[in-house]
Short mmCIF file of C-alpha atoms in Angstrom, two decimals:
data_model
loop_
_atom_site.label_atom_id
_atom_site.label_comp_id
_atom_site.label_asym_id
_atom_site.label_seq_id
_atom_site.Cartn_x
_atom_site.Cartn_y
_atom_site.Cartn_z
CA UNK A 1 -35.03 53.38 7.83
CA UNK A 2 -32.03 54.14 5.66
CA UNK A 3 -28.69 54.38 7.40
CA UNK A 4 -26.63 57.37 6.28
CA UNK A 5 -22.87 57.44 5.92
CA UNK A 6 -22.75 60.00 8.72
CA UNK A 7 -24.43 57.58 11.11
CA UNK A 8 -22.02 54.78 10.30
CA UNK A 9 -19.02 57.08 10.54
CA UNK A 10 -20.22 58.41 13.90
CA UNK A 11 -20.82 54.86 15.12
CA UNK A 12 -17.25 53.79 14.46
CA UNK A 13 -15.82 57.05 15.77
CA UNK A 14 -17.81 56.69 18.99
CA UNK A 15 -16.53 53.15 19.45
CA UNK A 16 -12.99 54.43 18.89
CA UNK A 17 -13.81 57.13 21.43
CA UNK A 18 -14.60 54.49 24.07
CA UNK A 19 -11.16 52.93 23.59
CA UNK A 20 -9.35 56.28 23.46
CA UNK A 21 -11.17 57.59 26.54
CA UNK A 22 -10.16 54.44 28.42
CA UNK A 23 -6.54 54.99 27.37
CA UNK A 24 -6.69 58.62 28.53
CA UNK A 25 -8.12 57.56 31.90
CA UNK A 26 -5.38 54.99 32.38
CA UNK A 27 -2.74 57.55 31.40
CA UNK A 28 -4.23 59.86 34.00
CA UNK A 29 -4.09 57.09 36.59
CA UNK A 30 -0.49 56.35 35.63
CA UNK A 31 0.39 60.03 35.98
CA UNK A 32 -1.14 60.11 39.44
CA UNK A 33 0.43 56.83 40.58
CA UNK A 34 3.95 57.92 39.59
CA UNK A 35 3.36 61.26 41.37
CA UNK A 36 3.59 63.21 38.11
CA UNK A 37 0.37 65.17 38.50
CA UNK A 38 2.39 68.33 39.01
CA UNK A 39 5.16 67.36 36.61
CA UNK A 40 4.30 70.57 34.78
CA UNK A 41 3.48 73.47 37.13
CA UNK A 42 1.34 75.28 34.55
CA UNK A 43 -1.45 74.45 32.08
CA UNK A 44 -1.95 73.73 29.19
CA UNK A 45 1.77 73.97 28.43
CA UNK A 46 4.75 72.78 30.42
CA UNK A 47 6.94 75.54 31.82
CA UNK A 48 5.39 77.81 29.22
CA UNK A 49 6.12 75.45 26.30
CA UNK A 50 4.02 72.97 24.32
CA UNK A 51 6.70 70.31 24.83
CA UNK A 52 8.83 69.53 27.86
CA UNK A 53 11.66 72.10 27.80
CA UNK A 54 15.28 71.81 28.86
CA UNK A 55 16.44 72.55 32.40
CA UNK A 56 17.50 76.13 31.68
CA UNK A 57 14.11 77.06 30.17
CA UNK A 58 12.25 75.40 33.03
CA UNK A 59 14.41 77.19 35.60
CA UNK A 60 13.77 80.56 33.97
CA UNK A 61 10.00 79.95 33.92
CA UNK A 62 9.57 78.46 37.42
CA UNK A 63 12.75 78.78 39.49
CA UNK A 64 11.12 77.20 42.55
CA UNK A 65 9.83 74.13 40.69
CA UNK A 66 12.75 71.96 39.50
CA UNK A 67 12.17 70.06 36.26
CA UNK A 68 11.76 66.29 36.45
CA UNK A 69 11.70 65.41 32.75
CA UNK A 70 10.23 61.94 33.26
CA UNK A 71 7.29 63.22 35.29
CA UNK A 72 6.80 66.18 32.96
CA UNK A 73 6.59 63.92 29.91
CA UNK A 74 4.13 61.62 31.71
CA UNK A 75 1.88 64.62 32.31
CA UNK A 76 2.26 66.02 28.79
CA UNK A 77 1.54 62.71 27.05
CA UNK A 78 -1.67 62.55 29.07
CA UNK A 79 -2.56 66.07 27.92
CA UNK A 80 -1.76 65.32 24.28
CA UNK A 81 -4.04 62.28 24.30
CA UNK A 82 -6.78 64.25 26.06
CA UNK A 83 -6.50 66.90 23.33
CA UNK A 84 -6.96 64.22 20.66
CA UNK A 85 -10.03 63.02 22.55
CA UNK A 86 -11.40 66.56 22.53
CA UNK A 87 -10.90 66.81 18.77
CA UNK A 88 -12.74 63.53 18.34
CA UNK A 89 -15.70 64.91 20.29
CA UNK A 90 -15.70 68.03 18.12
CA UNK A 91 -15.76 65.81 15.04
CA UNK A 92 -18.71 63.83 16.39
CA UNK A 93 -20.50 67.09 17.21
CA UNK A 94 -20.05 68.26 13.61
CA UNK A 95 -21.42 64.95 12.33
CA UNK A 96 -24.38 65.23 14.72
CA UNK A 97 -25.17 68.69 13.34
CA UNK A 98 -25.02 67.37 9.78
CA UNK A 99 -27.20 64.39 10.66
CA UNK A 100 -29.66 66.36 12.78
CA UNK A 101 -32.56 65.52 10.45
CA UNK A 102 -31.85 61.78 10.57
CA UNK A 103 -34.67 60.03 12.39
CA UNK A 104 -33.65 58.98 15.86
CA UNK A 105 -30.12 60.45 15.73
CA UNK A 106 -28.91 60.90 19.35
CA UNK A 107 -28.40 64.67 19.25
CA UNK A 108 -28.81 65.11 23.00
CA UNK A 109 -26.14 62.54 23.76
CA UNK A 110 -23.78 64.23 21.31
CA UNK A 111 -24.46 67.60 22.95
CA UNK A 112 -23.94 66.11 26.42
CA UNK A 113 -20.63 64.62 25.31
CA UNK A 114 -19.45 68.00 24.04
CA UNK A 115 -20.47 69.71 27.28
CA UNK A 116 -18.81 67.10 29.50
CA UNK A 117 -15.54 67.13 27.52
CA UNK A 118 -15.36 70.92 27.98
CA UNK A 119 -15.96 70.56 31.71
CA UNK A 120 -13.34 67.83 31.79
CA UNK A 121 -10.80 70.19 30.24
CA UNK A 122 -11.60 72.73 32.96
CA UNK A 123 -11.14 70.08 35.66
CA UNK A 124 -7.80 69.17 34.10
CA UNK A 125 -6.64 72.77 34.36
CA UNK A 126 -7.91 73.09 37.95
CA UNK A 127 -6.17 69.85 38.93
CA UNK A 128 -2.84 71.55 38.20
CA UNK A 129 -3.61 75.10 39.31
CA UNK A 130 -5.16 73.93 42.61
CA UNK A 131 -2.22 71.58 43.18
CA UNK A 132 -4.07 68.24 43.17
CA UNK A 133 -6.89 69.38 45.47
CA UNK A 134 -8.65 66.04 46.12
CA UNK A 135 -12.15 67.37 45.37
CA UNK A 136 -11.08 68.42 41.88
CA UNK A 137 -9.12 65.21 41.32
CA UNK A 138 -12.23 63.15 42.07
CA UNK A 139 -14.38 65.33 39.80
CA UNK A 140 -11.74 64.92 37.09
CA UNK A 141 -11.93 61.14 37.52
CA UNK A 142 -15.74 61.13 37.36
CA UNK A 143 -15.60 63.44 34.37
CA UNK A 144 -13.32 61.03 32.55
CA UNK A 145 -15.65 58.17 33.39
CA UNK A 146 -18.64 60.20 32.15
CA UNK A 147 -16.90 60.88 28.84
CA UNK A 148 -16.12 57.17 28.41
CA UNK A 149 -19.69 56.08 29.17
CA UNK A 150 -21.21 58.79 26.96
CA UNK A 151 -19.09 57.54 24.07
CA UNK A 152 -20.43 54.05 24.77
CA UNK A 153 -24.04 55.23 25.09
CA UNK A 154 -23.67 57.16 21.83
CA UNK A 155 -22.31 54.06 20.13
CA UNK A 156 -25.18 51.91 21.38
CA UNK A 157 -27.75 54.40 20.12
CA UNK A 158 -26.05 54.66 16.74
CA UNK A 159 -25.86 50.86 16.63
CA UNK A 160 -29.61 50.75 17.08
CA UNK A 161 -30.09 53.13 14.13
CA UNK A 162 -27.69 51.14 11.98
CA UNK A 163 -29.60 47.96 12.88
CA UNK A 164 -32.71 49.68 11.47
CA UNK A 165 -34.66 49.54 14.70
CA UNK A 166 -37.75 51.75 14.58
CA UNK A 167 -36.76 55.35 15.20
CA UNK A 168 -39.68 55.75 17.62
CA UNK A 169 -38.33 53.02 19.88
CA UNK A 170 -37.80 54.08 23.50
CA UNK A 171 -35.73 52.46 26.21
CA UNK A 172 -37.53 51.59 29.42
CA UNK A 173 -36.51 53.27 32.64
CA UNK A 174 -34.39 51.35 35.14
CA UNK A 175 -36.12 49.94 38.20
CA UNK A 176 -35.08 50.63 41.79
CA UNK A 177 -32.59 47.77 42.12
CA UNK A 178 -30.76 48.84 38.96
CA UNK A 179 -30.62 52.44 40.15
CA UNK A 180 -29.21 51.36 43.51
CA UNK A 181 -26.55 49.26 41.78
CA UNK A 182 -25.61 52.13 39.46
CA UNK A 183 -25.51 54.59 42.35
CA UNK A 184 -23.31 52.32 44.47
CA UNK A 185 -20.94 51.74 41.55
CA UNK A 186 -20.52 55.48 40.95
CA UNK A 187 -20.06 56.05 44.69
CA UNK A 188 -17.46 53.29 44.91
CA UNK A 189 -15.49 54.70 41.98
CA UNK A 190 -15.63 58.15 43.61
CA UNK A 191 -14.41 56.61 46.88
CA UNK A 192 -11.56 55.00 44.96
CA UNK A 193 -10.61 58.40 43.59
CA UNK A 194 -10.86 59.95 47.05
CA UNK A 195 -8.68 57.17 48.45
CA UNK A 196 -6.06 57.69 45.77
CA UNK A 197 -6.05 61.50 45.83
CA UNK A 198 -5.63 61.49 49.62
CA UNK A 199 -2.93 58.78 49.45
CA UNK A 200 -4.94 56.42 51.63
CA UNK A 201 -4.36 53.29 49.54
CA UNK A 202 -2.24 51.60 52.18
CA UNK A 203 -3.67 53.32 55.26
CA UNK A 204 -4.82 49.87 56.35
CA UNK A 205 -2.43 46.95 56.63
CA UNK A 206 -4.05 43.55 56.30
CA UNK A 207 -7.28 42.05 54.98
CA UNK A 208 -10.03 41.79 56.17
CA UNK A 209 -8.95 43.61 59.33
CA UNK A 210 -7.34 47.05 59.23
CA UNK A 211 -4.10 47.43 61.15
CA UNK A 212 -4.95 44.35 63.18
CA UNK A 213 -8.41 45.60 64.20
CA UNK A 214 -11.92 45.21 62.83
CA UNK A 215 -12.71 48.83 63.68
CA UNK A 216 -9.47 50.79 64.12
CA UNK A 217 -9.28 54.42 65.33
CA UNK A 218 -10.63 56.64 62.53
CA UNK A 219 -11.32 60.32 61.97
CA UNK A 220 -14.36 60.35 59.68
CA UNK A 221 -14.94 64.07 59.93
CA UNK A 222 -11.48 64.96 58.70
CA UNK A 223 -11.29 62.08 56.25
CA UNK A 224 -14.39 63.30 54.43
CA UNK A 225 -14.03 67.02 54.97
CA UNK A 226 -15.08 68.40 51.58
CA UNK A 227 -14.20 71.91 52.74
CA UNK A 228 -10.47 71.20 52.82
CA UNK A 229 -8.34 74.29 52.43
CA UNK A 230 -7.52 75.19 48.85
CA UNK A 231 -3.91 76.13 48.38
CA UNK A 232 -1.54 73.57 49.92
CA UNK A 233 0.26 71.20 47.62
CA UNK A 234 -1.70 67.98 47.98
CA UNK A 235 0.98 65.82 46.39
CA UNK A 236 1.47 62.90 48.83
CA UNK A 237 -1.60 64.07 50.77
CA UNK A 238 -2.26 66.33 53.76
CA UNK A 239 -4.39 64.14 56.04
CA UNK A 240 -3.24 62.43 59.23
CA UNK A 241 -3.23 58.65 59.63
CA UNK A 242 -6.63 58.20 61.28
CA UNK A 243 -8.35 60.28 58.58
CA UNK A 244 -6.73 58.19 55.85
CA UNK A 245 -7.77 55.03 57.68
CA UNK A 246 -11.40 56.20 57.64
CA UNK A 247 -11.19 56.70 53.87
CA UNK A 248 -9.74 53.25 53.32
CA UNK A 249 -12.37 51.58 55.51
CA UNK A 250 -15.15 53.45 53.70
CA UNK A 251 -13.81 52.19 50.38
CA UNK A 252 -13.82 48.62 51.71
CA UNK A 253 -17.38 48.93 53.03
CA UNK A 254 -18.44 50.35 49.68
CA UNK A 255 -16.99 47.31 47.93
CA UNK A 256 -18.97 44.97 50.18
CA UNK A 257 -22.21 46.91 49.63
CA UNK A 258 -21.71 46.96 45.86
CA UNK A 259 -20.99 43.24 45.75
CA UNK A 260 -24.14 42.47 47.75
CA UNK A 261 -26.37 44.53 45.44
CA UNK A 262 -24.77 43.07 42.30
CA UNK A 263 -25.46 39.58 43.65
CA UNK A 264 -29.10 40.55 44.27
CA UNK A 265 -29.27 41.90 40.73
CA UNK A 266 -27.96 38.64 39.29
CA UNK A 267 -30.36 36.54 41.36
CA UNK A 268 -33.31 38.78 40.49
CA UNK A 269 -32.80 38.71 36.71
CA UNK A 270 -31.13 35.35 36.17
CA UNK A 271 -34.38 33.89 34.82
CA UNK A 272 -34.01 36.12 31.75
CA UNK A 273 -31.69 34.04 29.60
CA UNK A 274 -30.80 36.91 27.30
CA UNK A 275 -29.29 38.80 30.27
CA UNK A 276 -27.33 35.92 31.79
CA UNK A 277 -24.07 36.48 29.83
CA UNK A 278 -24.06 40.16 30.82
CA UNK A 279 -24.88 39.49 34.46
CA UNK A 280 -22.23 36.77 34.64
CA UNK A 281 -19.63 39.11 33.15
CA UNK A 282 -20.65 41.85 35.55
CA UNK A 283 -20.23 39.62 38.58
CA UNK A 284 -16.98 38.16 37.22
CA UNK A 285 -15.38 41.57 36.72
CA UNK A 286 -16.48 42.59 40.20
CA UNK A 287 -14.80 39.48 41.63
CA UNK A 288 -11.62 40.28 39.70
CA UNK A 289 -11.74 43.86 40.91
CA UNK A 290 -12.18 42.70 44.48
CA UNK A 291 -9.15 40.42 44.11
CA UNK A 292 -7.07 43.28 42.71
CA UNK A 293 -8.05 45.47 45.64
CA UNK A 294 -6.99 42.82 48.14
CA UNK A 295 -3.72 42.23 46.29
CA UNK A 296 -2.96 45.96 46.31
CA UNK A 297 -3.27 46.06 50.09
CA UNK A 298 -1.30 42.88 50.75
CA UNK A 299 1.50 43.81 48.30
CA UNK A 300 1.66 47.48 49.34
CA UNK A 301 0.18 49.04 46.21
CA UNK A 302 2.54 47.96 43.40
CA UNK A 303 2.25 50.20 40.35
CA UNK A 304 1.02 47.57 37.89
CA UNK A 305 -1.69 46.25 40.22
CA UNK A 306 -2.82 49.76 41.16
CA UNK A 307 -3.19 50.62 37.46
CA UNK A 308 -5.06 47.35 36.85
CA UNK A 309 -7.42 48.24 39.72
CA UNK A 310 -8.28 51.52 38.00
CA UNK A 311 -8.80 49.72 34.69
CA UNK A 312 -11.05 47.22 36.44
CA UNK A 313 -13.25 49.98 37.84
CA UNK A 314 -13.74 51.53 34.40
CA UNK A 315 -14.37 48.12 32.84
CA UNK A 316 -16.99 47.38 35.51
CA UNK A 317 -18.75 50.66 34.68
CA UNK A 318 -18.67 49.87 30.96
CA UNK A 319 -20.16 46.41 31.47
CA UNK A 320 -22.81 47.82 33.81
CA UNK A 321 -23.77 50.32 31.10
CA UNK A 322 -24.03 47.60 28.45
CA UNK A 323 -26.07 45.39 30.80
CA UNK A 324 -28.50 48.20 31.58
CA UNK A 325 -28.81 49.00 27.88
CA UNK A 326 -29.48 45.38 26.97
CA UNK A 327 -32.08 45.00 29.71
CA UNK A 328 -33.78 48.29 28.87
CA UNK A 329 -33.87 47.39 25.17
CA UNK A 330 -36.04 44.34 25.68
CA UNK A 331 -39.48 44.82 24.09
CA UNK A 332 -42.43 45.68 26.32
CA UNK A 333 -40.03 46.10 29.24
CA UNK A 334 -41.33 47.74 32.37
CA UNK A 335 -38.72 48.78 34.92
CA UNK A 336 -36.36 46.33 33.24
CA UNK A 337 -38.63 43.38 34.07
CA UNK A 338 -40.25 41.29 31.29
CA UNK A 339 -41.13 37.69 30.67
CA UNK A 340 -38.48 35.39 29.35
CA UNK A 341 -40.33 34.42 26.19
CA UNK A 342 -40.49 38.02 25.04
CA UNK A 343 -36.78 38.36 25.67
CA UNK A 344 -35.96 35.31 23.63
CA UNK A 345 -38.09 36.39 20.66
CA UNK A 346 -36.77 39.95 20.62
CA UNK A 347 -35.91 41.25 17.18
CA UNK A 348 -33.32 43.48 18.78
CA UNK A 349 -30.49 41.02 19.18
CA UNK A 350 -28.42 42.67 21.92
CA UNK A 351 -26.24 45.56 22.90
CA UNK A 352 -23.59 44.47 20.41
CA UNK A 353 -24.69 42.64 17.26
#
């Protein structure tokens, strides 16, 4: 199978997209952590301008929202980078249309990426107009993660074409244990977003207990009330202490459950030598992420550690995606379970060659 220039260009652009999407997610996390999510009261501009205006212009546009130039620039830089990411997706969509007759070209993934980036733009607008409503903030986080992983999945598929793997090749479907691990990881990342958007990061003092108790007073109904009123300014949160405590405890329990399933995954597939480096990396990043979470609680959520915790979550999702791809790519795989000899003699050398 001949590799076209379009395929190679798309492959490198998709890899660049992974890096850029990660940068945009971290910029979004930075914006949230420095309380700059409403640094500009409107969207897509800032006080009606495409750049942060002076005080007089801002006052004329929104007299009840004083300009904080530092927070406004943090928000606008995030938007500028997100716009570049959107242009990159448009470019990849154009390439996909041109290469639509190329055998095995991942057209559906390209279309999904375009759809998700448009939804992500809508979530970005709603994040501002609904004044950091936690439900939208979490959807915006998951949307950013979806964009990042779709870039990676697109890259892996294009890598397969460039490696001249048979265009009729099909990945096997994940088995139950993999699906549970993936589901728990997505849930845990969503819980992290819910914790952050409701300002529950330090609702518990101490590890492993919470406020000196193993099971402190908690309001689960209010903490996970998805029908919260739309309209209040959710900057700094609206929930009372016991509701925030419930969110923090749920995030901790989610971390324990995820760690247990990842350990089972490693033990179950350790016999496959080709997967060992990926499984080891997966467990190592989880351990690092767990350490960052503990440090954030003990040190009262310092900005650098909080940002590193977000980066760790995205990195864990990326490595999980690569691990699933590598396992599913093994020849004659059935539910991601094959014999070791087949794995070692695979002509498809790995997720990254």
